[in-house]
Coordinates of N, CA, C and O in Angstrom, one line a residue:
S21 N -12.6 15.7 -13.2 CA -11.4 16.0 -12.3 C -10.2 15.2 -12.8 O -10.3 14.4 -13.6
K22 N -9.0 15.6 -12.2 CA -7.8 14.9 -12.7 C -7.8 13.4 -12.2 O -6.9 12.7 -12.7
F23 N -8.8 13.0 -11.4 CA -8.9 11.6 -11.0 C -9.9 10.9 -11.7 O -10.3 9.8 -11.4
G24 N -10.4 11.4 -12.8 CA -11.4 10.7 -13.6 C -12.8 11.1 -13.2 O -13.0 12.1 -12.5
N25 N -13.8 10.2 -13.6 CA -15.2 10.6 -13.4 C -15.7 10.2 -12.1 O -16.8 10.7 -11.7
Y26 N -15.0 9.3 -11.3 CA -15.6 8.8 -10.1 C -15.1 9.4 -8.8 O -15.7 9.2 -7.8
I27 N -14.0 10.1 -8.9 CA -13.4 10.7 -7.7 C -13.2 12.2 -7.8 O -12.7 12.6 -8.8
T28 N -13.5 13.0 -6.8 CA -13.3 14.4 -6.8 C -12.0 14.8 -6.1 O -11.3 15.7 -6.4
S29 N -11.7 14.0 -5.0 CA -10.4 14.3 -4.3 C -9.8 13.0 -3.8 O -10.5 12.0 -3.6
L30 N -8.5 13.0 -3.7 CA -7.8 11.8 -3.3 C -6.6 12.2 -2.5 O -5.8 13.1 -2.9
D31 N -6.4 11.5 -1.4 CA -5.1 11.6 -0.6 C -4.6 10.3 -0.2 O -5.3 9.5 0.4
V32 N -3.4 10.0 -0.6 CA -2.7 8.7 -0.3 C -1.6 9.0 0.6 O -0.7 9.9 0.3
S33 N -1.5 8.3 1.8 CA -0.4 8.6 2.7 C 0.0 7.3 3.4 O -0.8 6.4 3.5
L34 N 1.3 7.3 3.9 CA 1.7 6.3 4.8 C 1.7 6.9 6.2 O 2.1 8.0 6.4
K35 N 1.3 6.1 7.2 CA 1.2 6.6 8.5 C 1.8 5.5 9.5 O 1.8 4.3 9.2
K36 N 2.4 6.0 10.6 CA 2.8 5.1 11.6 C 2.2 5.6 12.9 O 2.3 6.8 13.2
S37 N 1.5 4.8 13.6 CA 0.8 5.2 14.9 C -0.1 6.4 14.6 O -0.2 7.3 15.4
G38 N -0.8 6.4 13.5 CA -1.7 7.5 13.1 C -1.1 8.8 12.6 O -1.8 9.7 12.2
Q39 N 0.3 8.9 12.6 CA 1.0 10.1 12.2 C 1.5 9.9 10.8 O 2.1 8.9 10.5
K40 N 1.3 10.9 9.9 CA 1.8 10.8 8.5 C 3.3 10.7 8.5 O 4.0 11.4 9.2
L41 N 3.8 9.8 7.7 CA 5.2 9.7 7.5 C 5.6 10.6 6.3 O 4.9 10.8 5.4
N42 N 6.8 11.1 6.5 CA 7.3 12.0 5.4 C 8.1 11.2 4.4 O 9.3 11.4 4.2
N43 N 7.4 10.3 3.7 CA 7.9 9.5 2.6 C 9.1 8.7 3.1 O 10.0 8.3 2.2
L44 N 9.2 8.4 4.4 CA 10.3 7.6 4.9 C 9.8 6.7 6.0 O 9.1 7.1 6.8
T45 N 10.2 5.4 5.8 CA 9.9 4.4 6.9 C 11.1 3.5 7.1 O 12.1 3.7 6.4
F46 N 11.0 2.6 8.0 CA 12.1 1.7 8.3 C 11.8 0.3 8.2 O 10.6 -0.1 8.5
V47 N 12.8 -0.5 7.9 CA 12.6 -2.0 7.8 C 12.0 -2.4 9.2 O 12.5 -2.1 10.2
N48 N 10.9 -3.3 9.1 CA 10.3 -3.9 10.2 C 9.3 -3.0 11.0 O 8.7 -3.4 12.0
D49 N 9.1 -1.7 10.5 CA 8.1 -0.8 11.1 C 6.7 -1.4 10.8 O 6.5 -2.0 9.7
S50 N 5.8 -1.1 11.6 CA 4.4 -1.4 11.3 C 3.7 -0.1 10.9 O 3.8 0.9 11.6
I51 N 3.2 -0.1 9.6 CA 2.7 1.1 9.1 C 1.3 0.9 8.5 O 0.8 -0.2 8.4
E52 N 0.6 2.0 8.2 CA -0.7 2.0 7.5 C -0.6 2.8 6.2 O 0.0 3.8 6.2
L53 N -1.2 2.2 5.2 CA -1.4 2.9 3.9 C -2.8 3.4 4.0 O -3.8 2.6 4.0
E54 N -3.0 4.7 4.0 CA -4.3 5.3 4.0 C -4.7 5.9 2.7 O -3.9 6.7 2.1
I55 N -5.9 5.5 2.2 CA -6.4 6.0 0.9 C -7.7 6.7 1.3 O -8.6 6.1 1.8
L56 N -7.7 8.0 1.1 CA -8.9 8.9 1.5 C -9.4 9.5 0.2 O -8.6 10.2 -0.5
F57 N -10.7 9.3 -0.1 CA -11.2 9.9 -1.3 C -12.7 10.3 -1.2 O -13.4 9.8 -0.3
R58 N -13.1 11.3 -2.0 CA -14.5 11.6 -2.1 C -15.0 11.2 -3.5 O -14.4 11.4 -4.5
A59 N -16.2 10.6 -3.4 CA -16.8 10.0 -4.6 C -17.6 11.0 -5.4 O -18.4 11.8 -4.8
A60 N -17.4 11.1 -6.7 CA -18.2 12.0 -7.6 C -19.4 11.3 -8.1 O -20.3 11.9 -8.5
E61 N -19.4 9.9 -8.0 CA -20.5 9.1 -8.6 C -20.7 7.9 -7.6 O -19.8 7.6 -6.8
V62 N -21.8 7.3 -7.8 CA -22.1 6.0 -7.1 C -21.1 5.0 -7.6 O -20.8 4.9 -8.8
M63 N -20.5 4.2 -6.7 CA -19.6 3.1 -7.0 C -20.1 1.8 -6.3 O -20.1 1.8 -5.1
D64 N -20.6 0.9 -7.1 CA -21.1 -0.3 -6.6 C -20.0 -1.4 -6.4 O -19.1 -1.4 -7.2
L65 N -20.2 -2.1 -5.3 CA -19.3 -3.3 -5.0 C -17.8 -2.9 -5.2 O -17.0 -3.5 -5.8
L66 N -17.5 -1.8 -4.5 CA -16.1 -1.2 -4.6 C -15.1 -2.1 -3.9 O -15.2 -2.5 -2.8
T67 N -14.0 -2.3 -4.7 CA -12.8 -3.0 -4.2 C -11.7 -1.9 -4.3 O -11.6 -1.2 -5.3
V68 N -10.9 -1.8 -3.3 CA -9.8 -0.9 -3.2 C -8.5 -1.7 -3.1 O -8.4 -2.6 -2.2
G69 N -7.5 -1.5 -3.9 CA -6.3 -2.2 -3.9 C -5.1 -1.4 -4.1 O -5.1 -0.2 -4.4
F70 N -3.9 -2.0 -3.8 CA -2.6 -1.3 -4.0 C -1.6 -2.3 -4.3 O -1.7 -3.5 -4.1
H71 N -0.5 -1.8 -5.0 CA 0.7 -2.6 -5.1 C 1.9 -1.7 -4.9 O 1.8 -0.5 -5.0
I72 N 3.0 -2.4 -4.5 CA 4.3 -1.7 -4.2 C 5.3 -2.2 -5.2 O 5.4 -3.4 -5.4
D73 N 6.0 -1.3 -5.9 CA 7.0 -1.6 -6.8 C 8.3 -1.1 -6.3 O 8.4 0.0 -5.7
D74 N 9.4 -1.8 -6.6 CA 10.7 -1.3 -6.2 C 11.2 -0.3 -7.3 O 10.5 -0.1 -8.3
E75 N 12.4 0.3 -7.1 CA 12.9 1.3 -8.0 C 13.2 0.7 -9.4 O 13.3 1.5 -10.4
K76 N 13.3 -0.6 -9.5 CA 13.5 -1.2 -10.8 C 12.2 -1.5 -11.5 O 12.2 -2.1 -12.6
G77 N 11.1 -1.2 -10.8 CA 9.8 -1.5 -11.4 C 9.3 -2.9 -11.1 O 8.3 -3.4 -11.6
I78 N 10.0 -3.7 -10.3 CA 9.6 -5.0 -9.9 C 8.5 -5.0 -8.8 O 8.6 -4.3 -7.8
R79 N 7.4 -5.6 -9.1 CA 6.3 -5.7 -8.2 C 6.6 -6.5 -7.0 O 6.9 -7.7 -7.1
I80 N 6.7 -5.9 -5.8 CA 7.1 -6.7 -4.7 C 5.9 -7.2 -3.9 O 6.0 -8.2 -3.2
F81 N 4.8 -6.5 -4.0 CA 3.6 -6.9 -3.3 C 2.4 -6.2 -3.8 O 2.5 -5.1 -4.2
G82 N 1.2 -6.9 -3.8 CA 0.0 -6.2 -4.1 C -1.2 -7.0 -3.5 O -1.1 -8.2 -3.3
T83 N -2.2 -6.3 -3.1 CA -3.4 -6.9 -2.5 C -4.6 -6.0 -2.7 O -4.4 -4.8 -3.1
N84 N -5.8 -6.4 -2.3 CA -6.9 -5.5 -2.3 C -8.0 -6.0 -1.3 O -7.8 -7.0 -0.7
T85 N -9.0 -5.1 -1.1 CA -10.0 -5.4 0.0 C -10.7 -6.7 -0.3 O -11.1 -7.5 0.6
N86 N -10.9 -7.1 -1.6 CA -11.6 -8.3 -2.0 C -10.7 -9.5 -1.6 O -11.2 -10.4 -1.0
L87 N -9.4 -9.5 -2.0 CA -8.6 -10.6 -1.6 C -8.4 -10.8 -0.1 O -8.3 -11.9 0.4
L88 N -8.5 -9.7 0.6 CA -8.4 -9.7 2.1 C -9.7 -10.1 2.8 O -9.8 -10.2 4.0
G89 N -10.8 -10.3 2.0 CA -12.1 -10.7 2.6 C -12.9 -9.6 3.2 O -13.8 -9.8 4.0
S90 N -12.5 -8.4 2.9 CA -13.2 -7.2 3.5 C -14.5 -7.0 2.6 O -14.5 -7.2 1.4
P91 N -15.6 -6.6 3.3 CA -16.8 -6.4 2.6 C -16.7 -5.3 1.5 O -16.1 -4.3 1.7
E92 N -17.3 -5.6 0.3 CA -17.3 -4.6 -0.7 C -18.2 -3.4 -0.3 O -19.3 -3.6 0.3
L93 N -17.8 -2.2 -0.6 CA -18.5 -1.0 -0.2 C -19.4 -0.6 -1.4 O -19.0 -0.7 -2.5
T94 N -20.6 -0.1 -1.0 CA -21.4 0.6 -2.0 C -21.4 2.0 -1.6 O -21.8 2.4 -0.6
V95 N -20.7 2.8 -2.5 CA -20.4 4.2 -2.2 C -21.4 5.1 -2.9 O -21.6 5.0 -4.1
A96 N -22.0 6.1 -2.1 CA -22.9 7.0 -2.7 C -22.1 8.3 -3.2 O -21.0 8.6 -2.7
K97 N -22.8 9.0 -4.1 CA -22.2 10.3 -4.6 C -21.9 11.2 -3.4 O -22.7 11.3 -2.5
N98 N -20.7 11.8 -3.4 CA -20.2 12.7 -2.3 C -19.8 12.1 -1.0 O -19.4 12.8 -0.1
D99 N -19.8 10.7 -1.0 CA -19.3 10.1 0.2 C -17.8 10.3 0.4 O -17.1 10.3 -0.6
L100 N -17.4 10.5 1.6 CA -15.9 10.5 1.9 C -15.6 9.2 2.4 O -16.2 8.7 3.4
V101 N -14.6 8.5 1.8 CA -14.3 7.1 2.1 C -12.8 7.0 2.5 O -12.0 7.6 1.8
R102 N -12.6 6.3 3.6 CA -11.2 6.0 4.0 C -11.0 4.5 4.0 O -11.8 3.8 4.6
V103 N -10.0 4.1 3.4 CA -9.6 2.7 3.4 C -8.1 2.7 3.9 O -7.3 3.4 3.4
S104 N -7.9 1.9 5.0 CA -6.5 1.8 5.6 C -6.0 0.4 5.6 O -6.7 -0.5 6.1
F105 N -4.9 0.1 5.0 CA -4.2 -1.2 5.0 C -3.1 -1.1 6.0 O -2.3 -0.2 6.0
S106 N -3.0 -2.1 6.9 CA -1.9 -2.1 7.9 C -1.0 -3.3 7.6 O -1.5 -4.4 7.4
F107 N 0.3 -3.0 7.6 CA 1.2 -4.1 7.4 C 2.6 -3.8 7.9 O 3.0 -2.6 8.1
P108 N 3.5 -4.8 8.2 CA 4.8 -4.5 8.5 C 5.7 -4.3 7.3 O 5.5 -5.0 6.3
V109 N 6.7 -3.5 7.4 CA 7.6 -3.3 6.3 C 8.6 -4.4 6.3 O 9.7 -4.3 7.0
Q110 N 8.3 -5.5 5.6 CA 9.2 -6.7 5.6 C 9.8 -6.8 4.3 O 9.9 -7.9 3.7
F111 N 10.3 -5.7 3.8 CA 11.2 -5.7 2.6 C 12.4 -4.8 2.8 O 12.4 -4.0 3.8
K112 N 13.4 -5.0 2.0 CA 14.7 -4.4 2.3 C 14.7 -2.9 2.1 O 13.8 -2.3 1.4
E113 N 15.8 -2.2 2.5 CA 16.0 -0.8 2.4 C 16.0 -0.5 0.9 O 16.5 -1.3 0.1
G114 N 15.5 0.7 0.5 CA 15.5 1.1 -0.9 C 14.4 2.1 -1.2 O 13.7 2.6 -0.2
K115 N 14.2 2.4 -2.5 CA 13.1 3.3 -2.9 C 12.0 2.5 -3.5 O 12.2 1.6 -4.3
Y116 N 10.8 2.9 -3.2 CA 9.6 2.2 -3.6 C 8.5 3.2 -4.0 O 8.5 4.3 -3.7
S117 N 7.5 2.6 -4.8 CA 6.4 3.4 -5.2 C 5.1 2.6 -5.0 O 5.1 1.4 -5.1
I118 N 4.0 3.3 -4.7 CA 2.7 2.7 -4.4 C 1.8 3.1 -5.5 O 1.7 4.3 -5.9
S119 N 1.1 2.2 -6.1 CA 0.0 2.4 -7.1 C -1.3 1.9 -6.4 O -1.3 1.0 -5.7
I120 N -2.4 2.6 -6.8 CA -3.7 2.2 -6.2 C -4.7 2.0 -7.3 O -4.6 2.5 -8.4
A121 N -5.7 1.2 -7.0 CA -6.8 0.9 -7.9 C -8.1 0.8 -7.2 O -8.1 0.3 -6.1
L122 N -9.1 1.4 -7.8 CA -10.5 1.3 -7.3 C -11.3 0.6 -8.4 O -11.2 1.1 -9.5
H123 N -11.9 -0.5 -8.1 CA -12.6 -1.1 -9.2 C -13.8 -1.9 -8.6 O -13.9 -2.0 -7.4
K124 N -14.7 -2.4 -9.5 CA -15.9 -3.1 -9.1 C -15.5 -4.6 -9.0 O -14.9 -5.1 -9.8
G125 N -16.0 -5.2 -7.9 CA -15.9 -6.6 -7.7 C -14.5 -7.1 -7.6 O -13.6 -6.4 -7.0
A126 N -14.2 -8.3 -8.1 CA -12.9 -9.0 -7.9 C -11.8 -8.5 -8.7 O -10.6 -8.6 -8.3
S127 N -12.0 -7.9 -9.9 CA -10.9 -7.5 -10.7 C -11.3 -6.3 -11.6 O -12.5 -6.0 -11.8
H128 N -10.4 -5.7 -12.3 CA -10.6 -4.6 -13.2 C -11.6 -5.0 -14.3 O -12.2 -4.1 -14.9
V129 N -11.7 -6.3 -14.6 CA -12.5 -6.7 -15.8 C -14.0 -6.3 -15.5 O -14.7 -5.9 -16.5
E130 N -14.4 -6.3 -14.3 CA -15.8 -5.9 -14.0 C -16.1 -4.4 -14.1 O -17.2 -4.0 -14.1
G131 N -15.0 -3.6 -14.1 CA -15.2 -2.2 -14.2 C -14.2 -1.4 -13.4 O -14.1 -1.6 -12.2
S132 N -13.4 -0.5 -14.0 CA -12.4 0.3 -13.3 C -13.0 1.6 -12.9 O -13.5 2.3 -13.8
Y133 N -12.8 2.0 -11.7 CA -13.2 3.4 -11.2 C -12.0 4.3 -11.2 O -12.1 5.5 -11.5
L134 N -10.8 3.8 -10.8 CA -9.6 4.6 -10.8 C -8.4 3.8 -10.8 O -8.4 2.7 -10.1
W135 N -7.4 4.2 -11.5 CA -6.1 3.5 -11.5 C -5.0 4.6 -11.5 O -5.0 5.4 -12.4
M136 N -4.2 4.6 -10.4 CA -3.2 5.7 -10.3 C -1.9 5.0 -10.1 O -1.6 4.4 -9.0
E137 N -1.0 5.1 -11.1 CA 0.3 4.4 -11.0 C 1.3 5.3 -10.3 O 1.3 6.6 -10.5
S138 N 2.1 4.8 -9.4 CA 3.2 5.5 -8.7 C 2.6 6.8 -8.1 O 3.2 7.9 -8.2
I139 N 1.5 6.7 -7.3 CA 0.9 7.9 -6.8 C 1.7 8.3 -5.5 O 1.6 9.5 -5.1
Y140 N 2.4 7.4 -4.9 CA 3.1 7.7 -3.6 C 4.5 7.1 -3.7 O 4.6 5.9 -3.9
N141 N 5.5 7.9 -3.5 CA 6.9 7.3 -3.5 C 7.4 7.4 -2.1 O 7.2 8.4 -1.4
F142 N 8.2 6.4 -1.7 CA 8.8 6.4 -0.3 C 10.1 5.7 -0.3 O 10.4 4.9 -1.2
E143 N 10.8 5.9 0.8 CA 12.1 5.2 1.0 C 12.0 4.4 2.3 O 11.4 4.8 3.2
V144 N 12.7 3.3 2.2 CA 12.8 2.4 3.4 C 14.3 2.4 3.8 O 15.2 2.2 3.0
E145 N 14.6 2.7 5.1 CA 15.9 2.6 5.6 C 16.0 1.5 6.7 O 15.0 1.2 7.3
R146 N 17.2 1.0 6.8 CA 17.4 -0.1 7.8 C 18.3 0.5 9.0 O 19.3 1.0 8.7
V147 N 17.8 0.3 10.2 CA 18.5 0.8 11.4 C 18.5 -0.3 12.4 O 17.4 -0.9 12.7
N148 N 19.6 -0.6 13.0 CA 19.7 -1.6 14.1 C 19.2 -3.0 13.7 O 18.7 -3.7 14.6
L149 N 19.3 -3.3 12.4 CA 19.0 -4.6 12.0 C 20.1 -5.1 11.1 O 20.8 -4.4 10.5
P150 N 20.4 -6.5 11.2 CA 21.5 -7.0 10.4 C 21.2 -6.9 8.9 O 20.1 -6.9 8.4
R151 N 22.3 -6.7 8.1 CA 22.2 -6.7 6.7 C 21.8 -8.0 6.2 O 22.0 -9.1 6.8
S152 N 21.1 -8.0 5.0 CA 20.7 -9.3 4.4 C 20.7 -9.1 2.9 O 20.9 -7.9 2.4
V153 N 20.4 -10.1 2.1 CA 20.3 -10.0 0.7 C 18.9 -10.4 0.3 O 18.2 -11.1 1.0
G154 N 18.5 -10.0 -0.9 CA 17.1 -10.3 -1.4 C 16.2 -9.1 -1.2 O 16.6 -8.1 -0.7
I155 N 14.9 -9.3 -1.7 CA 14.0 -8.2 -1.6 C 13.1 -8.2 -0.3 O 12.5 -7.2 0.0
V156 N 13.1 -9.3 0.4 CA 12.3 -9.4 1.6 C 13.1 -9.3 2.8 O 14.3 -9.6 2.8
Y157 N 12.6 -8.8 3.9 CA 13.2 -8.8 5.2 C 12.5 -9.8 6.0 O 11.3 -9.7 6.3
L158 N 13.2 -10.9 6.5 CA 12.6 -11.8 7.5 C 13.4 -11.7 8.8 O 14.6 -11.7 8.8
P159 N 12.6 -11.6 9.9 CA 13.3 -11.5 11.2 C 13.8 -12.9 11.6 O 13.1 -13.6 12.2
V160 N 15.0 -13.2 11.2 CA 15.6 -14.6 11.4 C 16.4 -14.6 12.6 O 17.2 -13.7 12.9
S161 N 16.3 -15.7 13.4 CA 17.2 -15.9 14.5 C 18.0 -17.2 14.2 O 17.5 -18.0 13.4
V162 N 19.1 -17.4 14.7 CA 20.0 -18.5 14.4 C 20.5 -19.1 15.7 O 20.8 -18.4 16.7
E163 N 20.7 -20.4 15.7 CA 21.4 -21.1 16.8 C 22.3 -22.1 16.2 O 21.9 -22.8 15.3
S164 N 23.5 -22.2 16.6 CA 24.4 -23.2 16.1 C 25.3 -23.8 17.3 O 25.5 -23.1 18.2
Q165 N 25.6 -25.1 17.1 CA 26.4 -25.7 18.2 C 27.2 -26.9 17.6 O 26.8 -27.5 16.6
I166 N 28.3 -27.1 18.2 CA 29.1 -28.3 17.8 C 28.6 -29.5 18.6 O 28.5 -29.4 19.9
L167 N 28.1 -30.5 18.0 CA 27.4 -31.6 18.6 C 28.4 -32.7 19.1 O 28.0 -33.5 20.0
S168 N 29.6 -32.8 18.5 CA 30.5 -33.8 19.0 C 31.9 -33.5 18.7 O 32.2 -32.6 17.9

């Protein structure tokens, strides 16, 4: 298949409250990255990961099920598997791409099942939030006073 030897089908989407997003989300939204695939072969000790790059190709974040302490899956041939990562959009407005990896154990070194670069592109917009600089968005409050 076009996904290599281990996967027959693959669907990657961003969702908010269970509804698929149309490649658009907003700063500070809580979203889910859903990776849905069908296995063509047995995959032992499966780790699923993703990373997000900005439009300049700078890696702004990446993690995987292993780093998050999620149990490794042993997937049988023809199993339909869903992995969903939930996180707040705490990075600034702009264009981004998501890449995913399926591999054995802690890293690719142990064996790669699938690597898909820039499989999902999306845009982040800022609405009703103050402008800021940098690549992350932090919900900052401020207090100032003249003391004497």
